[in-house]
PDB file of C-alpha atoms and ligand atoms in Angstrom:
ATOM      1  CA  MET A 110     -79.957-157.495  49.861  1.00  0.00           C
ATOM      2  CA  LEU A 111     -83.434-158.716  49.535  1.00  0.00           C
ATOM      3  CA  ASP A 112     -83.716-161.150  52.376  1.00  0.00           C
ATOM      4  CA  ASP A 113     -82.066-158.848  54.782  1.00  0.00           C
ATOM      5  CA  HIS A 114     -84.478-155.963  54.368  1.00  0.00           C
ATOM      6  CA  GLU A 115     -85.559-157.282  57.665  1.00  0.00           C
ATOM      7  CA  GLY A 116     -88.519-155.309  58.670  1.00  0.00           C
ATOM      8  CA  PRO A 117     -89.402-155.768  62.262  1.00  0.00           C
ATOM      9  CA  ILE A 118     -91.993-158.254  63.225  1.00  0.00           C
ATOM     10  CA  GLN A 119     -95.620-157.375  63.246  1.00  0.00           C
ATOM     11  CA  ASP A 120     -97.181-160.617  64.287  1.00  0.00           C
ATOM     12  CA  TYR A 121     -96.141-162.832  67.086  1.00  0.00           C
ATOM     13  CA  VAL A 122     -93.882-165.567  65.746  1.00  0.00           C
ATOM     14  CA  GLN A 123     -94.628-168.627  67.814  1.00  0.00           C
ATOM     15  CA  GLY A 124     -91.484-169.746  69.541  1.00  0.00           C
ATOM     16  CA  MET A 125     -89.307-166.838  68.429  1.00  0.00           C
ATOM     17  CA  SER A 126     -86.987-165.511  71.099  1.00  0.00           C
ATOM     18  CA  ALA A 127     -87.169-161.873  72.171  1.00  0.00           C
ATOM     19  CA  ALA A 128     -83.795-161.210  70.554  1.00  0.00           C
ATOM     20  CA  ASN A 129     -85.279-161.942  67.161  1.00  0.00           C
ATOM     21  CA  MET A 130     -88.443-159.958  67.631  1.00  0.00           C
ATOM     22  CA  ARG A 131     -88.150-156.403  66.394  1.00  0.00           C
ATOM     23  CA  THR A 132     -90.150-153.523  67.671  1.00  0.00           C
ATOM     24  CA  ARG A 133     -89.395-150.732  65.197  1.00  0.00           C
ATOM     25  CA  ASP A 134     -91.683-149.873  62.313  1.00  0.00           C
ATOM     26  CA  VAL A 135     -93.330-153.073  61.622  1.00  0.00           C
ATOM     27  CA  LYS A 136     -93.315-155.063  58.357  1.00  0.00           C
ATOM     28  CA  ARG A 137     -93.043-158.827  58.213  1.00  0.00           C
ATOM     29  CA  PRO A 138     -91.593-161.782  60.027  1.00  0.00           C
ATOM     30  CA  ILE A 139     -88.366-163.165  58.565  1.00  0.00           C
ATOM     31  CA  VAL A 140     -88.276-166.892  59.143  1.00  0.00           C
ATOM     32  CA  SER A 141     -86.843-168.303  55.908  1.00  0.00           C
ATOM     33  CA  PRO A 142     -83.161-169.185  56.245  1.00  0.00           C
ATOM     34  CA  LEU A 143     -82.719-168.737  52.464  1.00  0.00           C
ATOM     35  CA  ARG A 144     -82.059-165.579  50.536  1.00  0.00           C
ATOM     36  CA  TYR A 145     -84.058-165.718  47.369  1.00  0.00           C
ATOM     37  CA  PRO A 146     -83.730-163.451  44.339  1.00  0.00           C
ATOM     38  CA  GLY A 147     -87.255-162.157  43.809  1.00  0.00           C
ATOM     39  CA  GLY A 148     -88.404-163.717  47.095  1.00  0.00           C
ATOM     40  CA  LYS A 149     -91.961-162.960  48.106  1.00  0.00           C
ATOM     41  CA  SER A 150     -91.782-162.756  51.881  1.00  0.00           C
ATOM     42  CA  SER A 151     -92.756-159.085  51.514  1.00  0.00           C
ATOM     43  CA  LEU A 152     -96.196-160.259  50.359  1.00  0.00           C
ATOM     44  CA  TYR A 153     -96.796-161.595  53.848  1.00  0.00           C
ATOM     45  CA  SER A 154     -99.278-158.904  54.941  1.00  0.00           C
ATOM     46  CA  ARG A 155    -101.257-159.111  51.716  1.00  0.00           C
ATOM     47  CA  LEU A 156    -101.452-162.895  51.913  1.00  0.00           C
ATOM     48  CA  ARG A 157    -102.466-162.739  55.534  1.00  0.00           C
ATOM     49  CA  ALA A 158    -105.344-160.417  54.592  1.00  0.00           C
ATOM     50  CA  ILE A 159    -106.403-162.803  51.820  1.00  0.00           C
ATOM     51  CA  VAL A 160    -106.235-165.822  54.162  1.00  0.00           C
ATOM     52  CA  ARG A 161    -108.482-164.024  56.648  1.00  0.00           C
ATOM     53  CA  ALA A 162    -110.940-162.682  54.058  1.00  0.00           C
ATOM     54  CA  ASN A 163    -111.440-166.216  52.725  1.00  0.00           C
ATOM     55  CA  ASN A 164    -111.748-167.854  56.151  1.00  0.00           C
ATOM     56  CA  LEU A 165    -108.724-170.044  55.566  1.00  0.00           C
ATOM     57  CA  THR A 166    -106.974-169.586  58.898  1.00  0.00           C
ATOM     58  CA  THR A 167    -107.513-173.221  59.843  1.00  0.00           C
ATOM     59  CA  GLY A 168    -106.486-174.403  56.414  1.00  0.00           C
ATOM     60  CA  THR A 169    -103.488-175.306  54.278  1.00  0.00           C
ATOM     61  CA  TYR A 170    -101.405-172.818  52.358  1.00  0.00           C
ATOM     62  CA  VAL A 171     -99.562-174.252  49.344  1.00  0.00           C
ATOM     63  CA  GLU A 172     -96.540-172.889  47.452  1.00  0.00           C
ATOM     64  CA  PRO A 173     -96.012-175.087  44.363  1.00  0.00           C
ATOM     65  CA  TYR A 174     -92.922-173.006  43.334  1.00  0.00           C
ATOM     66  CA  ALA A 175     -91.670-172.322  46.836  1.00  0.00           C
ATOM     67  CA  GLY A 176     -87.984-171.328  46.547  1.00  0.00           C
ATOM     68  CA  GLY A 177     -87.210-169.560  49.828  1.00  0.00           C
ATOM     69  CA  ALA A 178     -90.836-170.014  50.993  1.00  0.00           C
ATOM     70  CA  GLY A 179     -90.594-166.767  52.950  1.00  0.00           C
ATOM     71  CA  ALA A 180     -94.290-165.955  52.817  1.00  0.00           C
ATOM     72  CA  ALA A 181     -95.313-169.532  53.676  1.00  0.00           C
ATOM     73  CA  LEU A 182     -93.125-169.688  56.767  1.00  0.00           C
ATOM     74  CA  GLY A 183     -94.197-166.233  57.895  1.00  0.00           C
ATOM     75  CA  LEU A 184     -97.850-167.272  57.705  1.00  0.00           C
ATOM     76  CA  LEU A 185     -97.249-170.575  59.497  1.00  0.00           C
ATOM     77  CA  ALA A 186     -95.038-169.245  62.260  1.00  0.00           C
ATOM     78  CA  THR A 187     -97.442-166.428  63.101  1.00  0.00           C
ATOM     79  CA  GLY A 188    -100.405-168.797  63.213  1.00  0.00           C
ATOM     80  CA  GLN A 189    -102.196-167.386  60.159  1.00  0.00           C
ATOM     81  CA  VAL A 190    -102.598-170.851  58.631  1.00  0.00           C
ATOM     82  CA  ARG A 191    -102.511-174.319  60.126  1.00  0.00           C
ATOM     83  CA  ARG A 192    -100.365-176.174  57.573  1.00  0.00           C
ATOM     84  CA  ILE A 193     -98.062-175.285  54.689  1.00  0.00           C
ATOM     85  CA  VAL A 194     -96.819-177.178  51.636  1.00  0.00           C
ATOM     86  CA  ILE A 195     -93.360-176.284  50.330  1.00  0.00           C
ATOM     87  CA  ASN A 196     -92.785-177.739  46.860  1.00  0.00           C
ATOM     88  CA  ASP A 197     -89.876-177.066  44.519  1.00  0.00           C
ATOM     89  CA  LEU A 198     -88.664-179.021  41.521  1.00  0.00           C
ATOM     90  CA  ASP A 199     -85.023-178.105  42.148  1.00  0.00           C
ATOM     91  CA  PRO A 200     -83.521-181.141  43.955  1.00  0.00           C
ATOM     92  CA  ALA A 201     -81.052-178.926  45.839  1.00  0.00           C
ATOM     93  CA  ILE A 202     -83.804-176.693  47.208  1.00  0.00           C
ATOM     94  CA  PHE A 203     -85.872-179.765  48.051  1.00  0.00           C
ATOM     95  CA  ALA A 204     -82.870-181.283  49.880  1.00  0.00           C
ATOM     96  CA  PHE A 205     -82.469-178.072  51.873  1.00  0.00           C
ATOM     97  CA  TRP A 206     -86.096-178.003  53.053  1.00  0.00           C
ATOM     98  CA  THR A 207     -86.106-181.720  53.773  1.00  0.00           C
ATOM     99  CA  ALA A 208     -82.943-181.410  55.852  1.00  0.00           C
ATOM    100  CA  VAL A 209     -84.228-178.466  57.871  1.00  0.00           C
ATOM    101  CA  VAL A 210     -87.586-180.066  58.566  1.00  0.00           C
ATOM    102  CA  LYS A 211     -86.179-183.516  59.404  1.00  0.00           C
ATOM    103  CA  PHE A 212     -82.832-182.702  61.014  1.00  0.00           C
ATOM    104  CA  PRO A 213     -82.973-179.176  62.461  1.00  0.00           C
ATOM    105  CA  ALA A 214     -80.517-179.922  65.294  1.00  0.00           C
ATOM    106  CA  GLU A 215     -77.877-181.417  62.994  1.00  0.00           C
ATOM    107  CA  PHE A 216     -78.377-178.580  60.549  1.00  0.00           C
ATOM    108  CA  SER A 217     -77.846-175.969  63.272  1.00  0.00           C
ATOM    109  CA  GLU A 218     -74.701-177.701  64.410  1.00  0.00           C
ATOM    110  CA  LEU A 219     -73.323-177.450  60.884  1.00  0.00           C
ATOM    111  CA  ILE A 220     -74.156-173.723  60.852  1.00  0.00           C
ATOM    112  CA  ASN A 221     -72.301-173.214  64.101  1.00  0.00           C
ATOM    113  CA  ARG A 222     -69.228-175.192  63.063  1.00  0.00           C
ATOM    114  CA  VAL A 223     -68.661-174.458  59.383  1.00  0.00           C
ATOM    115  CA  ASP A 224     -65.674-172.306  58.387  1.00  0.00           C
ATOM    116  CA  LEU A 225     -66.580-169.136  56.557  1.00  0.00           C
ATOM    117  CA  THR A 226     -63.660-169.132  54.152  1.00  0.00           C
ATOM    118  CA  VAL A 227     -63.118-169.389  50.415  1.00  0.00           C
ATOM    119  CA  ASP A 228     -61.568-172.866  50.915  1.00  0.00           C
ATOM    120  CA  GLU A 229     -64.780-174.034  52.551  1.00  0.00           C
ATOM    121  CA  TRP A 230     -66.797-172.374  49.791  1.00  0.00           C
ATOM    122  CA  VAL A 231     -64.860-174.431  47.205  1.00  0.00           C
ATOM    123  CA  LYS A 232     -65.629-177.618  49.190  1.00  0.00           C
ATOM    124  CA  GLN A 233     -69.316-176.824  49.515  1.00  0.00           C
ATOM    125  CA  LYS A 234     -69.518-176.003  45.831  1.00  0.00           C
ATOM    126  CA  SER A 235     -68.284-179.493  44.963  1.00  0.00           C
ATOM    127  CA  VAL A 236     -70.700-181.093  47.458  1.00  0.00           C
ATOM    128  CA  TYR A 237     -73.482-179.076  45.815  1.00  0.00           C
ATOM    129  CA  ALA A 238     -72.457-180.390  42.395  1.00  0.00           C
ATOM    130  CA  GLU A 239     -71.692-183.986  43.336  1.00  0.00           C
ATOM    131  CA  ALA A 240     -73.525-185.139  46.473  1.00  0.00           C
ATOM    132  CA  PRO A 241     -76.216-187.762  45.896  1.00  0.00           C
ATOM    133  CA  ARG A 242     -79.540-185.966  45.517  1.00  0.00           C
ATOM    134  CA  ASP A 243     -80.985-187.945  48.437  1.00  0.00           C
ATOM    135  CA  ASP A 244     -78.156-187.066  50.830  1.00  0.00           C
ATOM    136  CA  TYR A 245     -80.453-184.357  52.170  1.00  0.00           C
ATOM    137  CA  LEU A 246     -78.278-183.071  54.984  1.00  0.00           C
ATOM    138  CA  ARG A 247     -75.060-182.705  52.949  1.00  0.00           C
ATOM    139  CA  LEU A 248     -76.705-181.452  49.781  1.00  0.00           C
ATOM    140  CA  GLY A 249     -79.161-179.284  51.690  1.00  0.00           C
ATOM    141  CA  PHE A 250     -76.418-177.718  53.774  1.00  0.00           C
ATOM    142  CA  ALA A 251     -74.201-177.080  50.722  1.00  0.00           C
ATOM    143  CA  THR A 252     -77.158-175.404  49.019  1.00  0.00           C
ATOM    144  CA  PHE A 253     -77.772-173.243  52.070  1.00  0.00           C
ATOM    145  CA  PHE A 254     -74.051-172.407  52.443  1.00  0.00           C
ATOM    146  CA  LEU A 255     -73.799-171.220  48.832  1.00  0.00           C
ATOM    147  CA  ASN A 256     -77.089-169.347  49.122  1.00  0.00           C
ATOM    148  CA  ARG A 257     -75.787-167.413  52.156  1.00  0.00           C
ATOM    149  CA  THR A 258     -72.227-166.806  50.881  1.00  0.00           C
ATOM    150  CA  ASN A 259     -72.804-166.109  47.163  1.00  0.00           C
ATOM    151  CA  ARG A 260     -73.478-162.703  45.711  1.00  0.00           C
ATOM    152  CA  SER A 261     -77.235-162.036  45.821  1.00  0.00           C
ATOM    153  CA  GLY A 262     -77.801-165.647  46.895  1.00  0.00           C
ATOM    154  CA  VAL A 263     -77.508-166.836  43.301  1.00  0.00           C
ATOM    155  CA  LEU A 264     -76.481-170.487  43.565  1.00  0.00           C
ATOM    156  CA  ASN A 265     -74.203-170.575  40.568  1.00  0.00           C
ATOM    157  CA  GLY A 266     -72.645-167.156  41.294  1.00  0.00           C
ATOM    158  CA  GLY A 267     -69.348-166.323  42.992  1.00  0.00           C
ATOM    159  CA  PRO A 268     -68.685-165.669  46.693  1.00  0.00           C
ATOM    160  CA  ILE A 269     -69.390-162.294  48.291  1.00  0.00           C
ATOM    161  CA  GLY A 270     -66.088-160.373  48.285  1.00  0.00           C
ATOM    162  CA  GLY A 271     -64.683-162.401  45.354  1.00  0.00           C
ATOM    163  CA  MET A 272     -62.317-165.388  45.364  1.00  0.00           C
ATOM    164  CA  ASP A 273     -59.541-163.098  46.604  1.00  0.00           C
ATOM    165  CA  GLN A 274     -61.819-161.531  49.267  1.00  0.00           C
ATOM    166  CA  THR A 275     -60.884-157.982  48.307  1.00  0.00           C
ATOM    167  CA  GLY A 276     -64.479-156.712  48.031  1.00  0.00           C
ATOM    168  CA  ASN A 277     -66.052-154.383  50.592  1.00  0.00           C
ATOM    169  CA  TYR A 278     -68.170-157.218  51.959  1.00  0.00           C
ATOM    170  CA  LYS A 279     -66.608-160.570  52.807  1.00  0.00           C
ATOM    171  CA  ILE A 280     -67.845-164.108  52.485  1.00  0.00           C
ATOM    172  CA  ASP A 281     -69.408-164.064  55.979  1.00  0.00           C
ATOM    173  CA  ALA A 282     -71.431-160.852  55.400  1.00  0.00           C
ATOM    174  CA  ARG A 283     -74.776-162.717  55.174  1.00  0.00           C
ATOM    175  CA  PHE A 284     -73.963-165.551  57.526  1.00  0.00           C
ATOM    176  CA  ASN A 285     -74.944-164.475  61.004  1.00  0.00           C
ATOM    177  CA  ARG A 286     -74.786-167.829  62.763  1.00  0.00           C
ATOM    178  CA  SER A 287     -77.101-167.060  65.663  1.00  0.00           C
ATOM    179  CA  THR A 288     -79.800-165.482  63.475  1.00  0.00           C
ATOM    180  CA  LEU A 289     -79.711-168.435  61.102  1.00  0.00           C
ATOM    181  CA  VAL A 290     -79.767-171.023  63.891  1.00  0.00           C
ATOM    182  CA  GLU A 291     -82.792-169.229  65.334  1.00  0.00           C
ATOM    183  CA  ARG A 292     -84.617-169.444  61.995  1.00  0.00           C
ATOM    184  CA  ILE A 293     -83.820-173.154  61.709  1.00  0.00           C
ATOM    185  CA  ARG A 294     -85.111-173.651  65.250  1.00  0.00           C
ATOM    186  CA  ILE A 295     -88.400-171.968  64.370  1.00  0.00           C
ATOM    187  CA  VAL A 296     -88.858-174.074  61.244  1.00  0.00           C
ATOM    188  CA  GLY A 297     -88.076-177.156  63.370  1.00  0.00           C
ATOM    189  CA  LEU A 298     -90.695-176.157  65.942  1.00  0.00           C
ATOM    190  CA  HIS A 299     -93.368-176.179  63.249  1.00  0.00           C
ATOM    191  CA  ALA A 300     -91.990-179.151  61.305  1.00  0.00           C
ATOM    192  CA  ASN A 301     -94.972-181.427  61.845  1.00  0.00           C
ATOM    193  CA  ARG A 302     -97.176-178.903  60.043  1.00  0.00           C
ATOM    194  CA  ILE A 303     -94.898-178.573  57.002  1.00  0.00           C
ATOM    195  CA  THR A 304     -95.090-180.882  53.959  1.00  0.00           C
ATOM    196  CA  VAL A 305     -92.067-180.759  51.655  1.00  0.00           C
ATOM    197  CA  SER A 306     -92.159-182.155  48.121  1.00  0.00           C
ATOM    198  CA  ASN A 307     -90.150-182.256  44.898  1.00  0.00           C
ATOM    199  CA  LEU A 308     -92.800-182.403  42.181  1.00  0.00           C
ATOM    200  CA  ASP A 309     -93.670-180.401  39.148  1.00  0.00           C
ATOM    201  CA  GLY A 310     -95.610-177.363  40.367  1.00  0.00           C
ATOM    202  CA  MET A 311     -98.608-178.060  38.183  1.00  0.00           C
ATOM    203  CA  SER A 312     -99.169-181.514  39.650  1.00  0.00           C
ATOM    204  CA  VAL A 313     -99.145-179.951  43.118  1.00  0.00           C
ATOM    205  CA  ILE A 314    -101.692-177.363  41.986  1.00  0.00           C
ATOM    206  CA  LYS A 315    -103.946-180.072  40.567  1.00  0.00           C
ATOM    207  CA  ARG A 316    -103.688-182.164  43.725  1.00  0.00           C
ATOM    208  CA  TYR A 317    -104.443-179.386  46.231  1.00  0.00           C
ATOM    209  CA  SER A 318    -107.004-177.513  44.138  1.00  0.00           C
ATOM    210  CA  LYS A 319    -109.516-180.273  44.901  1.00  0.00           C
ATOM    211  CA  ARG A 320    -109.197-179.821  48.644  1.00  0.00           C
ATOM    212  CA  ALA A 321    -111.392-177.542  50.692  1.00  0.00           C
ATOM    213  CA  ASN A 322    -109.900-174.987  53.054  1.00  0.00           C
ATOM    214  CA  THR A 323    -106.801-174.515  50.911  1.00  0.00           C
ATOM    215  CA  LEU A 324    -105.038-171.502  49.399  1.00  0.00           C
ATOM    216  CA  ILE A 325    -102.541-171.966  46.557  1.00  0.00           C
ATOM    217  CA  TYR A 326    -100.022-169.226  45.892  1.00  0.00           C
ATOM    218  CA  ALA A 327     -98.096-169.908  42.670  1.00  0.00           C
ATOM    219  CA  ASP A 328     -94.927-167.925  41.948  1.00  0.00           C
ATOM    220  CA  PRO A 329     -93.504-169.694  38.881  1.00  0.00           C
ATOM    221  CA  PRO A 330     -90.284-168.765  37.060  1.00  0.00           C
ATOM    222  CA  TYR A 331     -90.642-165.375  35.409  1.00  0.00           C
ATOM    223  CA  PHE A 332     -91.015-164.744  31.687  1.00  0.00           C
ATOM    224  CA  GLU A 333     -88.036-162.412  31.711  1.00  0.00           C
ATOM    225  CA  LYS A 334     -85.025-162.170  34.005  1.00  0.00           C
ATOM    226  CA  ALA A 335     -85.247-165.743  35.227  1.00  0.00           C
ATOM    227  CA  GLY A 336     -81.873-166.485  33.580  1.00  0.00           C
ATOM    228  CA  SER A 337     -79.517-168.032  36.106  1.00  0.00           C
ATOM    229  CA  LEU A 338     -81.312-166.743  39.219  1.00  0.00           C
ATOM    230  CA  TYR A 339     -82.831-170.098  40.047  1.00  0.00           C
ATOM    231  CA  MET A 340     -83.628-173.329  38.316  1.00  0.00           C
ATOM    232  CA  ASN A 341     -85.838-172.478  35.375  1.00  0.00           C
ATOM    233  CA  SER A 342     -87.574-175.429  33.873  1.00  0.00           C
ATOM    234  CA  PHE A 343     -90.145-173.270  32.087  1.00  0.00           C
ATOM    235  CA  LYS A 344     -90.459-172.807  28.354  1.00  0.00           C
ATOM    236  CA  ALA A 345     -93.182-170.823  26.573  1.00  0.00           C
ATOM    237  CA  GLY A 346     -95.405-173.892  26.381  1.00  0.00           C
ATOM    238  CA  ASP A 347     -95.142-174.438  30.153  1.00  0.00           C
ATOM    239  CA  HIS A 348     -96.411-170.947  30.910  1.00  0.00           C
ATOM    240  CA  ALA A 349     -99.379-171.629  28.636  1.00  0.00           C
ATOM    241  CA  ALA A 350    -100.004-175.048  30.200  1.00  0.00           C
ATOM    242  CA  LEU A 351     -99.973-173.509  33.675  1.00  0.00           C
ATOM    243  CA  ALA A 352    -102.479-170.888  32.511  1.00  0.00           C
ATOM    244  CA  ASP A 353    -104.754-173.585  31.093  1.00  0.00           C
ATOM    245  CA  CYS A 354    -104.590-175.436  34.374  1.00  0.00           C
ATOM    246  CA  LEU A 355    -105.238-172.398  36.606  1.00  0.00           C
ATOM    247  CA  ASN A 356    -107.905-170.861  34.356  1.00  0.00           C
ATOM    248  CA  GLY A 357    -109.819-174.133  34.632  1.00  0.00           C
ATOM    249  CA  LEU A 358    -109.855-174.019  38.427  1.00  0.00           C
ATOM    250  CA  ARG A 359    -112.851-171.734  38.919  1.00  0.00           C
ATOM    251  CA  GLU A 360    -113.848-173.191  42.250  1.00  0.00           C
ATOM    252  CA  SER A 361    -110.419-173.087  43.910  1.00  0.00           C
ATOM    253  CA  ASN A 362    -108.683-170.434  45.945  1.00  0.00           C
ATOM    254  CA  TRP A 363    -105.522-169.531  44.077  1.00  0.00           C
ATOM    255  CA  LEU A 364    -103.375-166.563  43.257  1.00  0.00           C
ATOM    256  CA  LEU A 365    -100.399-166.197  41.007  1.00  0.00           C
ATOM    257  CA  THR A 366     -97.573-163.696  40.646  1.00  0.00           C
ATOM    258  CA  TYR A 367     -95.376-163.023  37.617  1.00  0.00           C
ATOM    259  CA  ASP A 368     -93.221-160.319  36.166  1.00  0.00           C
ATOM    260  CA  ASN A 369     -95.540-157.929  34.378  1.00  0.00           C
ATOM    261  CA  ALA A 370     -94.885-159.349  30.918  1.00  0.00           C
ATOM    262  CA  PRO A 371     -97.471-158.842  28.138  1.00  0.00           C
ATOM    263  CA  GLU A 372     -98.006-162.626  27.978  1.00  0.00           C
ATOM    264  CA  VAL A 373     -99.658-162.584  31.407  1.00  0.00           C
ATOM    265  CA  GLU A 374    -102.457-160.320  30.207  1.00  0.00           C
ATOM    266  CA  THR A 375    -103.037-162.591  27.261  1.00  0.00           C
ATOM    267  CA  LEU A 376    -102.896-165.858  29.184  1.00  0.00           C
ATOM    268  CA  TYR A 377    -105.050-164.575  32.047  1.00  0.00           C
ATOM    269  CA  ALA A 378    -107.254-162.163  30.060  1.00  0.00           C
ATOM    270  CA  ASN A 379    -110.422-163.285  31.848  1.00  0.00           C
ATOM    271  CA  ARG A 380    -109.061-163.238  35.405  1.00  0.00           C
ATOM    272  CA  ARG A 381    -108.777-160.300  37.792  1.00  0.00           C
ATOM    273  CA  ARG A 382    -105.240-158.856  37.784  1.00  0.00           C
ATOM    274  CA  GLU A 383    -103.334-156.253  39.769  1.00  0.00           C
ATOM    275  CA  VAL A 384     -99.923-154.707  39.135  1.00  0.00           C
ATOM    276  CA  PHE A 385     -97.632-154.241  42.128  1.00  0.00           C
ATOM    277  CA  SER A 386     -94.004-153.446  42.952  1.00  0.00           C
ATOM    278  CA  LEU A 387     -91.434-155.397  44.853  1.00  0.00           C
ATOM    279  CA  GLY A 388     -87.979-154.404  46.058  1.00  0.00           C
ATOM    280  CA  TYR A 389     -85.547-156.400  43.945  1.00  0.00           C
ATOM    281  CA  SER A 390     -81.767-156.578  44.118  1.00  0.00           C
ATOM    282  CA  ALA A 391     -80.349-159.370  41.972  1.00  0.00           C
ATOM    283  CA  HIS A 392     -80.227-157.172  38.879  1.00  0.00           C
ATOM    284  CA  ARG A 393     -79.847-153.908  40.767  1.00  0.00           C
ATOM    285  CA  VAL A 394     -83.402-152.941  39.891  1.00  0.00           C
ATOM    286  CA  VAL A 395     -84.910-151.279  42.907  1.00  0.00           C
ATOM    287  CA  LYS A 396     -88.573-151.491  41.995  1.00  0.00           C
ATOM    288  CA  ALA A 397     -89.802-154.155  39.635  1.00  0.00           C
ATOM    289  CA  LYS A 398     -93.337-154.175  38.311  1.00  0.00           C
ATOM    290  CA  GLU A 399     -94.964-157.473  39.025  1.00  0.00           C
ATOM    291  CA  ILE A 400     -98.465-158.713  38.427  1.00  0.00           C
ATOM    292  CA  MET A 401    -100.860-160.678  40.599  1.00  0.00           C
ATOM    293  CA  VAL A 402    -103.672-162.779  39.142  1.00  0.00           C
ATOM    294  CA  PHE A 403    -106.620-164.057  41.192  1.00  0.00           C
ATOM    295  CA  SER A 404    -108.954-167.025  40.823  1.00  0.00           C
ATOM    296  CA  ASP A 405    -112.613-166.102  40.364  1.00  0.00           C
ATOM    297  CA  LYS A 406    -113.536-167.651  43.675  1.00  0.00           C
ATOM    298  CA  LEU A 407    -111.006-165.755  45.759  1.00  0.00           C
ATOM    299  CA  GLU A 408    -112.176-162.852  47.894  1.00  0.00           C
ATOM    300  CA  ILE A 409    -109.524-160.189  47.264  1.00  0.00           C
ATOM    301  CA  ALA A 410    -108.404-158.292  50.355  1.00  0.00           C
TER     302      ALA A 410
HETATM  303  C1  LIG B  24     -89.848-167.227  41.308  1.00  0.00           C
HETATM  304  S1  LIG B  24     -89.068-168.532  42.189  1.00  0.00           S
HETATM  305  C2  LIG B  24     -90.056-168.631  43.639  1.00  0.00           C
HETATM  306  C3  LIG B  24     -89.633-167.672  44.723  1.00  0.00           C
HETATM  307  C4  LIG B  24     -90.459-167.827  45.997  1.00  0.00           C
HETATM  308  N1  LIG B  24     -91.816-167.356  45.824  1.00  0.00           N
HETATM  309  C5  LIG B  24     -89.834-167.119  47.187  1.00  0.00           C
HETATM  310  O1  LIG B  24     -90.469-166.267  47.804  1.00  0.00           O
HETATM  311  O2  LIG B  24     -88.667-167.412  47.501  1.00  0.00           O
HETATM  312  C6  LIG B  24     -89.537-169.939  41.296  1.00  0.00           C
HETATM  313  C7  LIG B  24     -89.162-171.281  41.913  1.00  0.00           C
HETATM  314  O3  LIG B  24     -89.763-172.330  41.132  1.00  0.00           O
HETATM  315  C8  LIG B  24     -88.879-173.439  41.070  1.00  0.00           C
HETATM  316  N2  LIG B  24     -89.275-174.187  39.875  1.00  0.00           N
HETATM  317  C9  LIG B  24     -88.894-174.015  38.579  1.00  0.00           C
HETATM  318  N3  LIG B  24     -89.595-174.828  37.775  1.00  0.00           N
HETATM  319  C10 LIG B  24     -90.446-175.537  38.566  1.00  0.00           C
HETATM  320  C11 LIG B  24     -91.453-176.525  38.311  1.00  0.00           C
HETATM  321  N4  LIG B  24     -91.731-176.935  37.073  1.00  0.00           N
HETATM  322  N5  LIG B  24     -92.150-177.010  39.362  1.00  0.00           N
HETATM  323  C12 LIG B  24     -91.887-176.589  40.636  1.00  0.00           C
HETATM  324  N6  LIG B  24     -90.936-175.668  40.931  1.00  0.00           N
HETATM  325  C13 LIG B  24     -90.242-175.140  39.906  1.00  0.00           C
HETATM  326  C14 LIG B  24     -87.500-172.840  41.022  1.00  0.00           C
HETATM  327  O4  LIG B  24     -86.551-173.770  41.528  1.00  0.00           O
HETATM  328  C15 LIG B  24     -87.674-171.609  41.951  1.00  0.00           C
HETATM  329  O5  LIG B  24     -87.316-171.940  43.265  1.00  0.00           O
END
């Protein structure tokens, strides 16, 4: 599964215990506690190079469509950037990040104590559906629980191993308590340098694009395949509105990734673009072609 292609750690993760540091062939730090279909933590090295080439190491790195925020946390925890902004419009994802940043100790205790059974899964599913959206700890934990126990991390999917637990992998297959507690601890260590918000991505882009020493990495819902993978608030007009917004930001440091749909070439015809591949598991596609678009100002590394 995507999140658990855990390449060993290349850069020193501040505060990470030796047990979580890997020494084999080196790829990227895994700090995000969430599994995310189409997650971009594997872009860590590329983003690090871009941060350095643009002299942004003392600056703020912003993910307006953050999801699992794997790349953001990797950059923060290894000291590549000073601050990060994690924004997501999905109230459940927002509750998760708020809970982890504000209450890491309580969150870890829940990880250590929760039963990893189908009965518990049923309970957490109803908390996820019914908890008040501002009950960050309960809603955030339910979101996390489903993310770690559902097939491919898809929040409205079924549990790993099925309701009857007859599959090869069981409900606890992606719930290694000590690894997850360690990731929560690391996020908690850096909490005062993390801003979490629950706004529309475009308003976050507009707000931060005016600030110096800032890099915005936008990874909006895809044109295709978004389906039920994560909350998808985007319609055709929203993709076009985002393009209008980003294309107008000539003096800002931003980059964008999408699935390599023909619309991207049309919407971003005048920007520099690059096709790349990402390991991808939610639809059993091993290599997906994605596209990266760069603002005119950005030094590409
Ligand atoms: C492609 S995923 C981002 C994955 C992320 N880059 C990662 O590495 O995990 C898109 C995210 O945008 C969020 N989203 C959808 N519509 C949004 C909107 N209008 N504003 C902000 N976030 C939105 C979804 O909840 C989802 O988490």
